[in-house]
PDB file of N, CA, C and O in Angstrom:
ATOM      1  N   MET F   1      47.063  -1.722  24.089  1.00 51.00           N
ATOM      2  CA  MET F   1      45.851  -2.108  24.775  1.00 51.00           C
ATOM      3  C   MET F   1      45.088  -0.840  25.150  1.00 51.00           C
ATOM      4  O   MET F   1      45.607   0.032  25.812  1.00 51.00           O
ATOM      5  N   SER F   2      43.842  -0.744  24.729  1.00 72.00           N
ATOM      6  CA  SER F   2      43.061   0.438  25.056  1.00 72.00           C
ATOM      7  C   SER F   2      42.225   0.197  26.306  1.00 72.00           C
ATOM      8  O   SER F   2      42.078  -0.923  26.774  1.00 72.00           O
ATOM      9  N   ALA F   3      41.668   1.267  26.805  1.00 94.00           N
ATOM     10  CA  ALA F   3      40.882   1.195  28.026  1.00 94.00           C
ATOM     11  C   ALA F   3      39.425   0.887  27.713  1.00 94.00           C
ATOM     12  O   ALA F   3      38.915   1.240  26.648  1.00 94.00           O
ATOM     13  N   LEU F   4      38.761   0.254  28.653  1.00 96.00           N
ATOM     14  CA  LEU F   4      37.335  -0.017  28.503  1.00 96.00           C
ATOM     15  C   LEU F   4      36.568   1.274  28.265  1.00 96.00           C
ATOM     16  O   LEU F   4      35.629   1.312  27.460  1.00 96.00           O
ATOM     17  N   SER F   5      36.970   2.334  28.953  1.00 94.00           N
ATOM     18  CA  SER F   5      36.264   3.611  28.831  1.00 94.00           C
ATOM     19  C   SER F   5      36.395   4.240  27.442  1.00 94.00           C
ATOM     20  O   SER F   5      35.653   5.171  27.121  1.00 94.00           O
ATOM     21  N   ASP F   6      37.297   3.730  26.630  1.00 96.00           N
ATOM     22  CA  ASP F   6      37.422   4.222  25.255  1.00 96.00           C
ATOM     23  C   ASP F   6      36.343   3.644  24.342  1.00 96.00           C
ATOM     24  O   ASP F   6      36.130   4.148  23.238  1.00 96.00           O
ATOM     25  N   LEU F   7      35.677   2.594  24.793  1.00 98.00           N
ATOM     26  CA  LEU F   7      34.643   1.952  23.985  1.00 98.00           C
ATOM     27  C   LEU F   7      33.344   2.747  24.040  1.00 98.00           C
ATOM     28  O   LEU F   7      33.036   3.365  25.059  1.00 98.00           O
ATOM     29  N   PRO F   8      32.565   2.717  22.954  1.00 98.00           N
ATOM     30  CA  PRO F   8      31.257   3.377  23.004  1.00 98.00           C
ATOM     31  C   PRO F   8      30.395   2.742  24.093  1.00 98.00           C
ATOM     32  O   PRO F   8      30.510   1.537  24.355  1.00 98.00           O
ATOM     33  N   ASN F   9      29.547   3.517  24.707  1.00 98.00           N
ATOM     34  CA  ASN F   9      28.563   3.069  25.698  1.00 98.00           C
ATOM     35  C   ASN F   9      29.154   2.750  27.063  1.00 98.00           C
ATOM     36  O   ASN F   9      28.408   2.403  27.974  1.00 98.00           O
ATOM     37  N   VAL F  10      30.473   2.816  27.218  1.00 98.00           N
ATOM     38  CA  VAL F  10      31.080   2.431  28.493  1.00 98.00           C
ATOM     39  C   VAL F  10      31.397   3.682  29.299  1.00 98.00           C
ATOM     40  O   VAL F  10      32.368   4.390  29.023  1.00 98.00           O
ATOM     41  N   GLY F  11      30.535   3.918  30.278  1.00 96.00           N
ATOM     42  CA  GLY F  11      30.750   5.008  31.222  1.00 96.00           C
ATOM     43  C   GLY F  11      31.361   4.448  32.501  1.00 96.00           C
ATOM     44  O   GLY F  11      31.753   3.280  32.571  1.00 96.00           O
ATOM     45  N   LYS F  12      31.403   5.281  33.494  1.00 96.00           N
ATOM     46  CA  LYS F  12      32.031   4.909  34.768  1.00 96.00           C
ATOM     47  C   LYS F  12      31.369   3.692  35.415  1.00 96.00           C
ATOM     48  O   LYS F  12      32.051   2.781  35.864  1.00 96.00           O
ATOM     49  N   VAL F  13      30.046   3.649  35.457  1.00 96.00           N
ATOM     50  CA  VAL F  13      29.339   2.546  36.126  1.00 96.00           C
ATOM     51  C   VAL F  13      29.604   1.228  35.413  1.00 96.00           C
ATOM     52  O   VAL F  13      29.963   0.230  36.051  1.00 96.00           O
ATOM     53  N   LEU F  14      29.442   1.216  34.091  1.00 97.00           N
ATOM     54  CA  LEU F  14      29.670  -0.034  33.356  1.00 97.00           C
ATOM     55  C   LEU F  14      31.129  -0.447  33.451  1.00 97.00           C
ATOM     56  O   LEU F  14      31.437  -1.633  33.657  1.00 97.00           O
ATOM     57  N   GLU F  15      32.029   0.501  33.348  1.00 97.00           N
ATOM     58  CA  GLU F  15      33.451   0.172  33.473  1.00 97.00           C
ATOM     59  C   GLU F  15      33.739  -0.454  34.848  1.00 97.00           C
ATOM     60  O   GLU F  15      34.425  -1.472  34.943  1.00 97.00           O
ATOM     61  N   ASP F  16      33.202   0.151  35.895  1.00 97.00           N
ATOM     62  CA  ASP F  16      33.397  -0.403  37.246  1.00 97.00           C
ATOM     63  C   ASP F  16      32.814  -1.810  37.355  1.00 97.00           C
ATOM     64  O   ASP F  16      33.432  -2.704  37.929  1.00 97.00           O
ATOM     65  N   ASN F  17      31.616  -2.006  36.808  1.00 98.00           N
ATOM     66  CA  ASN F  17      30.992  -3.334  36.849  1.00 98.00           C
ATOM     67  C   ASN F  17      31.831  -4.368  36.105  1.00 98.00           C
ATOM     68  O   ASN F  17      32.003  -5.493  36.584  1.00 98.00           O
ATOM     69  N   LEU F  18      32.350  -3.989  34.957  1.00 98.00           N
ATOM     70  CA  LEU F  18      33.178  -4.926  34.188  1.00 98.00           C
ATOM     71  C   LEU F  18      34.453  -5.274  34.952  1.00 98.00           C
ATOM     72  O   LEU F  18      34.847  -6.441  35.011  1.00 98.00           O
ATOM     73  N   ARG F  19      35.055  -4.293  35.546  1.00 97.00           N
ATOM     74  CA  ARG F  19      36.273  -4.558  36.326  1.00 97.00           C
ATOM     75  C   ARG F  19      35.990  -5.473  37.518  1.00 97.00           C
ATOM     76  O   ARG F  19      36.801  -6.328  37.851  1.00 97.00           O
ATOM     77  N   LYS F  20      34.830  -5.327  38.124  1.00 98.00           N
ATOM     78  CA  LYS F  20      34.460  -6.167  39.265  1.00 98.00           C
ATOM     79  C   LYS F  20      34.272  -7.636  38.866  1.00 98.00           C
ATOM     80  O   LYS F  20      34.333  -8.515  39.718  1.00 98.00           O
ATOM     81  N   ILE F  21      34.030  -7.880  37.578  1.00 98.00           N
ATOM     82  CA  ILE F  21      33.930  -9.272  37.113  1.00 98.00           C
ATOM     83  C   ILE F  21      35.197  -9.672  36.351  1.00 98.00           C
ATOM     84  O   ILE F  21      35.192 -10.585  35.540  1.00 98.00           O
ATOM     85  N   ASN F  22      36.259  -8.945  36.635  1.00 97.00           N
ATOM     86  CA  ASN F  22      37.598  -9.251  36.099  1.00 97.00           C
ATOM     87  C   ASN F  22      37.720  -9.099  34.588  1.00 97.00           C
ATOM     88  O   ASN F  22      38.487  -9.815  33.952  1.00 97.00           O
ATOM     89  N   ILE F  23      36.986  -8.150  34.043  1.00 98.00           N
ATOM     90  CA  ILE F  23      37.178  -7.770  32.645  1.00 98.00           C
ATOM     91  C   ILE F  23      37.878  -6.422  32.674  1.00 98.00           C
ATOM     92  O   ILE F  23      37.307  -5.426  33.120  1.00 98.00           O
ATOM     93  N   GLU F  24      39.127  -6.415  32.235  1.00 97.00           N
ATOM     94  CA  GLU F  24      39.969  -5.216  32.333  1.00 97.00           C
ATOM     95  C   GLU F  24      40.245  -4.557  30.983  1.00 97.00           C
ATOM     96  O   GLU F  24      40.669  -3.406  30.939  1.00 97.00           O
ATOM     97  N   THR F  25      40.040  -5.287  29.890  1.00 97.00           N
ATOM     98  CA  THR F  25      40.402  -4.766  28.570  1.00 97.00           C
ATOM     99  C   THR F  25      39.278  -5.017  27.562  1.00 97.00           C
ATOM    100  O   THR F  25      38.469  -5.936  27.739  1.00 97.00           O
ATOM    101  N   PRO F  26      39.247  -4.216  26.499  1.00 97.00           N
ATOM    102  CA  PRO F  26      38.275  -4.476  25.434  1.00 97.00           C
ATOM    103  C   PRO F  26      38.421  -5.896  24.852  1.00 97.00           C
ATOM    104  O   PRO F  26      37.425  -6.531  24.515  1.00 97.00           O
ATOM    105  N   GLU F  27      39.647  -6.371  24.773  1.00 97.00           N
ATOM    106  CA  GLU F  27      39.887  -7.709  24.232  1.00 97.00           C
ATOM    107  C   GLU F  27      39.225  -8.778  25.100  1.00 97.00           C
ATOM    108  O   GLU F  27      38.610  -9.717  24.589  1.00 97.00           O
ATOM    109  N   GLN F  28      39.348  -8.637  26.414  1.00 98.00           N
ATOM    110  CA  GLN F  28      38.699  -9.579  27.322  1.00 98.00           C
ATOM    111  C   GLN F  28      37.182  -9.521  27.178  1.00 98.00           C
ATOM    112  O   GLN F  28      36.510 -10.549  27.196  1.00 98.00           O
ATOM    113  N   LEU F  29      36.643  -8.320  27.011  1.00 98.00           N
ATOM    114  CA  LEU F  29      35.207  -8.162  26.837  1.00 98.00           C
ATOM    115  C   LEU F  29      34.742  -8.852  25.564  1.00 98.00           C
ATOM    116  O   LEU F  29      33.745  -9.574  25.568  1.00 98.00           O
ATOM    117  N   ARG F  30      35.482  -8.660  24.485  1.00 98.00           N
ATOM    118  CA  ARG F  30      35.114  -9.307  23.213  1.00 98.00           C
ATOM    119  C   ARG F  30      35.162 -10.829  23.336  1.00 98.00           C
ATOM    120  O   ARG F  30      34.329 -11.525  22.781  1.00 98.00           O
ATOM    121  N   GLN F  31      36.158 -11.312  24.059  1.00 98.00           N
ATOM    122  CA  GLN F  31      36.309 -12.753  24.247  1.00 98.00           C
ATOM    123  C   GLN F  31      35.139 -13.343  25.023  1.00 98.00           C
ATOM    124  O   GLN F  31      34.628 -14.401  24.675  1.00 98.00           O
ATOM    125  N   ILE F  32      34.716 -12.678  26.067  1.00 98.00           N
ATOM    126  CA  ILE F  32      33.640 -13.185  26.921  1.00 98.00           C
ATOM    127  C   ILE F  32      32.278 -13.016  26.257  1.00 98.00           C
ATOM    128  O   ILE F  32      31.423 -13.869  26.371  1.00 98.00           O
ATOM    129  N   GLY F  33      32.088 -11.908  25.583  1.00 98.00           N
ATOM    130  CA  GLY F  33      30.814 -11.644  24.926  1.00 98.00           C
ATOM    131  C   GLY F  33      29.842 -10.907  25.830  1.00 98.00           C
ATOM    132  O   GLY F  33      29.954 -10.927  27.059  1.00 98.00           O
ATOM    133  N   ALA F  34      28.866 -10.275  25.204  1.00 98.00           N
ATOM    134  CA  ALA F  34      27.919  -9.429  25.926  1.00 98.00           C
ATOM    135  C   ALA F  34      27.038 -10.225  26.883  1.00 98.00           C
ATOM    136  O   ALA F  34      26.820  -9.815  28.021  1.00 98.00           O
ATOM    137  N   GLU F  35      26.525 -11.357  26.405  1.00 98.00           N
ATOM    138  CA  GLU F  35      25.615 -12.128  27.244  1.00 98.00           C
ATOM    139  C   GLU F  35      26.304 -12.613  28.516  1.00 98.00           C
ATOM    140  O   GLU F  35      25.765 -12.460  29.614  1.00 98.00           O
ATOM    141  N   GLU F  36      27.485 -13.176  28.382  1.00 98.00           N
ATOM    142  CA  GLU F  36      28.202 -13.684  29.558  1.00 98.00           C
ATOM    143  C   GLU F  36      28.594 -12.553  30.492  1.00 98.00           C
ATOM    144  O   GLU F  36      28.497 -12.683  31.711  1.00 98.00           O
ATOM    145  N   ALA F  37      29.035 -11.427  29.935  1.00 98.00           N
ATOM    146  CA  ALA F  37      29.405 -10.289  30.777  1.00 98.00           C
ATOM    147  C   ALA F  37      28.197  -9.792  31.554  1.00 98.00           C
ATOM    148  O   ALA F  37      28.283  -9.552  32.760  1.00 98.00           O
ATOM    149  N   CYS F  38      27.064  -9.647  30.897  1.00 98.00           N
ATOM    150  CA  CYS F  38      25.858  -9.189  31.571  1.00 98.00           C
ATOM    151  C   CYS F  38      25.416 -10.196  32.628  1.00 98.00           C
ATOM    152  O   CYS F  38      25.040  -9.815  33.741  1.00 98.00           O
ATOM    153  N   PHE F  39      25.476 -11.465  32.307  1.00 98.00           N
ATOM    154  CA  PHE F  39      25.112 -12.513  33.265  1.00 98.00           C
ATOM    155  C   PHE F  39      25.976 -12.404  34.522  1.00 98.00           C
ATOM    156  O   PHE F  39      25.467 -12.428  35.640  1.00 98.00           O
ATOM    157  N   ARG F  40      27.274 -12.272  34.325  1.00 98.00           N
ATOM    158  CA  ARG F  40      28.193 -12.172  35.474  1.00 98.00           C
ATOM    159  C   ARG F  40      27.919 -10.916  36.309  1.00 98.00           C
ATOM    160  O   ARG F  40      27.974 -10.965  37.530  1.00 98.00           O
ATOM    161  N   ILE F  41      27.650  -9.817  35.633  1.00 98.00           N
ATOM    162  CA  ILE F  41      27.333  -8.580  36.357  1.00 98.00           C
ATOM    163  C   ILE F  41      26.067  -8.772  37.189  1.00 98.00           C
ATOM    164  O   ILE F  41      26.028  -8.439  38.366  1.00 98.00           O
ATOM    165  N   ARG F  42      25.029  -9.336  36.578  1.00 97.00           N
ATOM    166  CA  ARG F  42      23.762  -9.532  37.312  1.00 97.00           C
ATOM    167  C   ARG F  42      23.920 -10.485  38.487  1.00 97.00           C
ATOM    168  O   ARG F  42      23.296 -10.310  39.522  1.00 97.00           O
ATOM    169  N   MET F  43      24.719 -11.513  38.334  1.00 97.00           N
ATOM    170  CA  MET F  43      24.840 -12.519  39.380  1.00 97.00           C
ATOM    171  C   MET F  43      25.759 -12.100  40.525  1.00 97.00           C
ATOM    172  O   MET F  43      25.576 -12.550  41.652  1.00 97.00           O
ATOM    173  N   THR F  44      26.743 -11.240  40.241  1.00 97.00           N
ATOM    174  CA  THR F  44      27.736 -10.946  41.273  1.00 97.00           C
ATOM    175  C   THR F  44      27.854  -9.487  41.676  1.00 97.00           C
ATOM    176  O   THR F  44      28.339  -9.202  42.771  1.00 97.00           O
ATOM    177  N   VAL F  45      27.433  -8.567  40.827  1.00 96.00           N
ATOM    178  CA  VAL F  45      27.681  -7.150  41.097  1.00 96.00           C
ATOM    179  C   VAL F  45      26.388  -6.340  41.239  1.00 96.00           C
ATOM    180  O   VAL F  45      26.222  -5.595  42.193  1.00 96.00           O
ATOM    181  N   ASP F  46      25.484  -6.489  40.282  1.00 96.00           N
ATOM    182  CA  ASP F  46      24.291  -5.640  40.221  1.00 96.00           C
ATOM    183  C   ASP F  46      23.103  -6.462  39.745  1.00 96.00           C
ATOM    184  O   ASP F  46      22.911  -6.647  38.547  1.00 96.00           O
ATOM    185  N   SER F  47      22.307  -6.942  40.689  1.00 96.00           N
ATOM    186  CA  SER F  47      21.163  -7.786  40.329  1.00 96.00           C
ATOM    187  C   SER F  47      20.118  -7.026  39.519  1.00 96.00           C
ATOM    188  O   SER F  47      19.240  -7.630  38.920  1.00 96.00           O
ATOM    189  N   GLY F  48      20.230  -5.715  39.474  1.00 95.00           N
ATOM    190  CA  GLY F  48      19.299  -4.908  38.701  1.00 95.00           C
ATOM    191  C   GLY F  48      19.815  -4.511  37.330  1.00 95.00           C
ATOM    192  O   GLY F  48      19.210  -3.668  36.668  1.00 95.00           O
ATOM    193  N   ALA F  49      20.927  -5.109  36.903  1.00 96.00           N
ATOM    194  CA  ALA F  49      21.463  -4.782  35.569  1.00 96.00           C
ATOM    195  C   ALA F  49      20.377  -5.007  34.527  1.00 96.00           C
ATOM    196  O   ALA F  49      19.742  -6.059  34.493  1.00 96.00           O
ATOM    197  N   CYS F  50      20.158  -4.016  33.693  1.00 96.00           N
ATOM    198  CA  CYS F  50      19.001  -4.027  32.797  1.00 96.00           C
ATOM    199  C   CYS F  50      19.366  -4.397  31.351  1.00 96.00           C
ATOM    200  O   CYS F  50      20.532  -4.514  30.992  1.00 96.00           O
ATOM    201  N   LEU F  51      18.315  -4.535  30.564  1.00 98.00           N
ATOM    202  CA  LEU F  51      18.482  -4.846  29.142  1.00 98.00           C
ATOM    203  C   LEU F  51      19.303  -3.764  28.447  1.00 98.00           C
ATOM    204  O   LEU F  51      20.131  -4.064  27.586  1.00 98.00           O
ATOM    205  N   HIS F  52      19.104  -2.519  28.844  1.00 97.00           N
ATOM    206  CA  HIS F  52      19.860  -1.421  28.230  1.00 97.00           C
ATOM    207  C   HIS F  52      21.369  -1.604  28.459  1.00 97.00           C
ATOM    208  O   HIS F  52      22.172  -1.313  27.576  1.00 97.00           O
ATOM    209  N   MET F  53      21.743  -2.116  29.634  1.00 98.00           N
ATOM    210  CA  MET F  53      23.161  -2.378  29.894  1.00 98.00           C
ATOM    211  C   MET F  53      23.672  -3.459  28.941  1.00 98.00           C
ATOM    212  O   MET F  53      24.772  -3.344  28.398  1.00 98.00           O
ATOM    213  N   LEU F  54      22.868  -4.474  28.729  1.00 98.00           N
ATOM    214  CA  LEU F  54      23.250  -5.535  27.793  1.00 98.00           C
ATOM    215  C   LEU F  54      23.439  -4.969  26.388  1.00 98.00           C
ATOM    216  O   LEU F  54      24.422  -5.282  25.716  1.00 98.00           O
ATOM    217  N   TYR F  55      22.532  -4.118  25.958  1.00 98.00           N
ATOM    218  CA  TYR F  55      22.689  -3.454  24.655  1.00 98.00           C
ATOM    219  C   TYR F  55      23.984  -2.642  24.624  1.00 98.00           C
ATOM    220  O   TYR F  55      24.715  -2.648  23.633  1.00 98.00           O
ATOM    221  N   GLY F  56      24.260  -1.920  25.703  1.00 98.00           N
ATOM    222  CA  GLY F  56      25.475  -1.111  25.767  1.00 98.00           C
ATOM    223  C   GLY F  56      26.725  -1.956  25.655  1.00 98.00           C
ATOM    224  O   GLY F  56      27.680  -1.587  24.958  1.00 98.00           O
ATOM    225  N   ILE F  57      26.729  -3.100  26.321  1.00 98.00           N
ATOM    226  CA  ILE F  57      27.889  -3.990  26.253  1.00 98.00           C
ATOM    227  C   ILE F  57      28.067  -4.509  24.826  1.00 98.00           C
ATOM    228  O   ILE F  57      29.180  -4.518  24.295  1.00 98.00           O
ATOM    229  N   GLN F  58      26.965  -4.911  24.200  1.00 98.00           N
ATOM    230  CA  GLN F  58      27.061  -5.410  22.822  1.00 98.00           C
ATOM    231  C   GLN F  58      27.560  -4.315  21.890  1.00 98.00           C
ATOM    232  O   GLN F  58      28.410  -4.555  21.034  1.00 98.00           O
ATOM    233  N   GLY F  59      27.041  -3.111  22.062  1.00 98.00           N
ATOM    234  CA  GLY F  59      27.511  -1.998  21.237  1.00 98.00           C
ATOM    235  C   GLY F  59      28.990  -1.724  21.461  1.00 98.00           C
ATOM    236  O   GLY F  59      29.728  -1.448  20.507  1.00 98.00           O
ATOM    237  N   ALA F  60      29.438  -1.818  22.702  1.00 98.00           N
ATOM    238  CA  ALA F  60      30.859  -1.626  23.004  1.00 98.00           C
ATOM    239  C   ALA F  60      31.697  -2.660  22.271  1.00 98.00           C
ATOM    240  O   ALA F  60      32.747  -2.339  21.701  1.00 98.00           O
ATOM    241  N   ILE F  61      31.236  -3.893  22.279  1.00 98.00           N
ATOM    242  CA  ILE F  61      31.962  -4.963  21.579  1.00 98.00           C
ATOM    243  C   ILE F  61      32.027  -4.690  20.080  1.00 98.00           C
ATOM    244  O   ILE F  61      33.055  -4.888  19.453  1.00 98.00           O
ATOM    245  N   GLU F  62      30.919  -4.206  19.533  1.00 98.00           N
ATOM    246  CA  GLU F  62      30.870  -3.930  18.089  1.00 98.00           C
ATOM    247  C   GLU F  62      31.488  -2.587  17.727  1.00 98.00           C
ATOM    248  O   GLU F  62      31.701  -2.293  16.547  1.00 98.00           O
ATOM    249  N   GLY F  63      31.762  -1.752  18.745  1.00 97.00           N
ATOM    250  CA  GLY F  63      32.356  -0.445  18.485  1.00 97.00           C
ATOM    251  C   GLY F  63      31.371   0.596  17.998  1.00 97.00           C
ATOM    252  O   GLY F  63      31.756   1.533  17.293  1.00 97.00           O
ATOM    253  N   ILE F  64      30.084   0.430  18.379  1.00 98.00           N
ATOM    254  CA  ILE F  64      29.048   1.362  17.934  1.00 98.00           C
ATOM    255  C   ILE F  64      28.159   1.763  19.112  1.00 98.00           C
ATOM    256  O   ILE F  64      28.026   1.012  20.080  1.00 98.00           O
ATOM    257  N   PRO F  65      27.539   2.936  19.032  1.00 98.00           N
ATOM    258  CA  PRO F  65      26.542   3.280  20.043  1.00 98.00           C
ATOM    259  C   PRO F  65      25.413   2.253  20.021  1.00 98.00           C
ATOM    260  O   PRO F  65      25.024   1.768  18.949  1.00 98.00           O
ATOM    261  N   ASP F  66      24.882   1.927  21.177  1.00 97.00           N
ATOM    262  CA  ASP F  66      23.884   0.861  21.241  1.00 97.00           C
ATOM    263  C   ASP F  66      22.634   1.159  20.419  1.00 97.00           C
ATOM    264  O   ASP F  66      21.961   0.243  19.968  1.00 97.00           O
ATOM    265  N   LYS F  67      22.333   2.423  20.161  1.00 97.00           N
ATOM    266  CA  LYS F  67      21.151   2.743  19.354  1.00 97.00           C
ATOM    267  C   LYS F  67      21.297   2.273  17.901  1.00 97.00           C
ATOM    268  O   LYS F  67      20.310   2.182  17.180  1.00 97.00           O
ATOM    269  N   PHE F  68      22.518   1.937  17.487  1.00 98.00           N
ATOM    270  CA  PHE F  68      22.737   1.472  16.124  1.00 98.00           C
ATOM    271  C   PHE F  68      22.799  -0.051  16.000  1.00 98.00           C
ATOM    272  O   PHE F  68      23.094  -0.572  14.924  1.00 98.00           O
ATOM    273  N   LEU F  69      22.522  -0.772  17.080  1.00 98.00           N
ATOM    274  CA  LEU F  69      22.469  -2.236  16.987  1.00 98.00           C
ATOM    275  C   LEU F  69      21.327  -2.626  16.065  1.00 98.00           C
ATOM    276  O   LEU F  69      20.262  -1.997  16.065  1.00 98.00           O
ATOM    277  N   SER F  70      21.526  -3.680  15.307  1.00 98.00           N
ATOM    278  CA  SER F  70      20.474  -4.125  14.395  1.00 98.00           C
ATOM    279  C   SER F  70      19.294  -4.681  15.181  1.00 98.00           C
ATOM    280  O   SER F  70      19.434  -5.117  16.333  1.00 98.00           O
ATOM    281  N   ASP F  71      18.140  -4.685  14.561  1.00 98.00           N
ATOM    282  CA  ASP F  71      16.946  -5.244  15.190  1.00 98.00           C
ATOM    283  C   ASP F  71      17.139  -6.717  15.513  1.00 98.00           C
ATOM    284  O   ASP F  71      16.655  -7.194  16.536  1.00 98.00           O
ATOM    285  N   GLN F  72      17.849  -7.431  14.659  1.00 98.00           N
ATOM    286  CA  GLN F  72      18.104  -8.860  14.900  1.00 98.00           C
ATOM    287  C   GLN F  72      18.945  -9.062  16.160  1.00 98.00           C
ATOM    288  O   GLN F  72      18.659  -9.938  16.968  1.00 98.00           O
ATOM    289  N   ILE F  73      19.974  -8.260  16.313  1.00 98.00           N
ATOM    290  CA  ILE F  73      20.830  -8.353  17.503  1.00 98.00           C
ATOM    291  C   ILE F  73      20.020  -8.002  18.748  1.00 98.00           C
ATOM    292  O   ILE F  73      20.088  -8.705  19.760  1.00 98.00           O
ATOM    293  N   LYS F  74      19.231  -6.927  18.667  1.00 98.00           N
ATOM    294  CA  LYS F  74      18.420  -6.527  19.818  1.00 98.00           C
ATOM    295  C   LYS F  74      17.438  -7.630  20.200  1.00 98.00           C
ATOM    296  O   LYS F  74      17.239  -7.898  21.389  1.00 98.00           O
ATOM    297  N   GLU F  75      16.838  -8.255  19.226  1.00 98.00           N
ATOM    298  CA  GLU F  75      15.891  -9.338  19.524  1.00 98.00           C
ATOM    299  C   GLU F  75      16.600 -10.520  20.173  1.00 98.00           C
ATOM    300  O   GLU F  75      16.106 -11.099  21.137  1.00 98.00           O
ATOM    301  N   ARG F  76      17.772 -10.877  19.668  1.00 98.00           N
ATOM    302  CA  ARG F  76      18.548 -11.963  20.274  1.00 98.00           C
ATOM    303  C   ARG F  76      18.888 -11.637  21.735  1.00 98.00           C
ATOM    304  O   ARG F  76      18.749 -12.477  22.625  1.00 98.00           O
ATOM    305  N   LEU F  77      19.295 -10.400  21.968  1.00 98.00           N
ATOM    306  CA  LEU F  77      19.646  -9.983  23.318  1.00 98.00           C
ATOM    307  C   LEU F  77      18.419  -9.945  24.230  1.00 98.00           C
ATOM    308  O   LEU F  77      18.491 -10.330  25.392  1.00 98.00           O
ATOM    309  N   ARG F  78      17.277  -9.491  23.689  1.00 98.00           N
ATOM    310  CA  ARG F  78      16.031  -9.481  24.477  1.00 98.00           C
ATOM    311  C   ARG F  78      15.652 -10.892  24.910  1.00 98.00           C
ATOM    312  O   ARG F  78      15.277 -11.120  26.059  1.00 98.00           O
ATOM    313  N   LEU F  79      15.756 -11.837  23.990  1.00 98.00           N
ATOM    314  CA  LEU F  79      15.424 -13.224  24.324  1.00 98.00           C
ATOM    315  C   LEU F  79      16.363 -13.777  25.381  1.00 98.00           C
ATOM    316  O   LEU F  79      15.942 -14.461  26.312  1.00 98.00           O
ATOM    317  N   PHE F  80      17.653 -13.464  25.257  1.00 98.00           N
ATOM    318  CA  PHE F  80      18.605 -13.888  26.266  1.00 98.00           C
ATOM    319  C   PHE F  80      18.276 -13.266  27.612  1.00 98.00           C
ATOM    320  O   PHE F  80      18.259 -13.944  28.640  1.00 98.00           O
ATOM    321  N   TYR F  81      17.997 -11.971  27.614  1.00 97.00           N
ATOM    322  CA  TYR F  81      17.744 -11.245  28.864  1.00 97.00           C
ATOM    323  C   TYR F  81      16.557 -11.850  29.615  1.00 97.00           C
ATOM    324  O   TYR F  81      16.558 -11.919  30.845  1.00 97.00           O
ATOM    325  N   LYS F  82      15.552 -12.290  28.878  1.00 97.00           N
ATOM    326  CA  LYS F  82      14.377 -12.888  29.519  1.00 97.00           C
ATOM    327  C   LYS F  82      14.703 -14.174  30.256  1.00 97.00           C
ATOM    328  O   LYS F  82      13.953 -14.594  31.126  1.00 97.00           O
ATOM    329  N   THR F  83      15.839 -14.793  29.942  1.00 95.00           N
ATOM    330  CA  THR F  83      16.220 -16.033  30.618  1.00 95.00           C
ATOM    331  C   THR F  83      16.935 -15.784  31.937  1.00 95.00           C
ATOM    332  O   THR F  83      17.163 -16.725  32.696  1.00 95.00           O
ATOM    333  N   LEU F  84      17.318 -14.532  32.189  1.00 92.00           N
ATOM    334  CA  LEU F  84      18.058 -14.222  33.422  1.00 92.00           C
ATOM    335  C   LEU F  84      17.143 -14.196  34.634  1.00 92.00           C
ATOM    336  O   LEU F  84      16.013 -13.926  34.588  1.00 92.00           O
TER     337      LEU F  84
END
């Protein structure tokens, strides 16, 4: 089992936020998904969690820096973020 901090885009703040919503492992993060993780963070930990954080979570799940997310993924995430 690897640490959340081993994932791309996961620094101290995001790692702390994920732990506060009971996500302790990369496997748990993949299971929950980026949208649900971001939703939980915004609702319980950080009401100012931004779209960039959502991109970072998705990139962590995919194992890539968020700047390499496809335009389609970014658009899907943008549409989701607008619903928060």
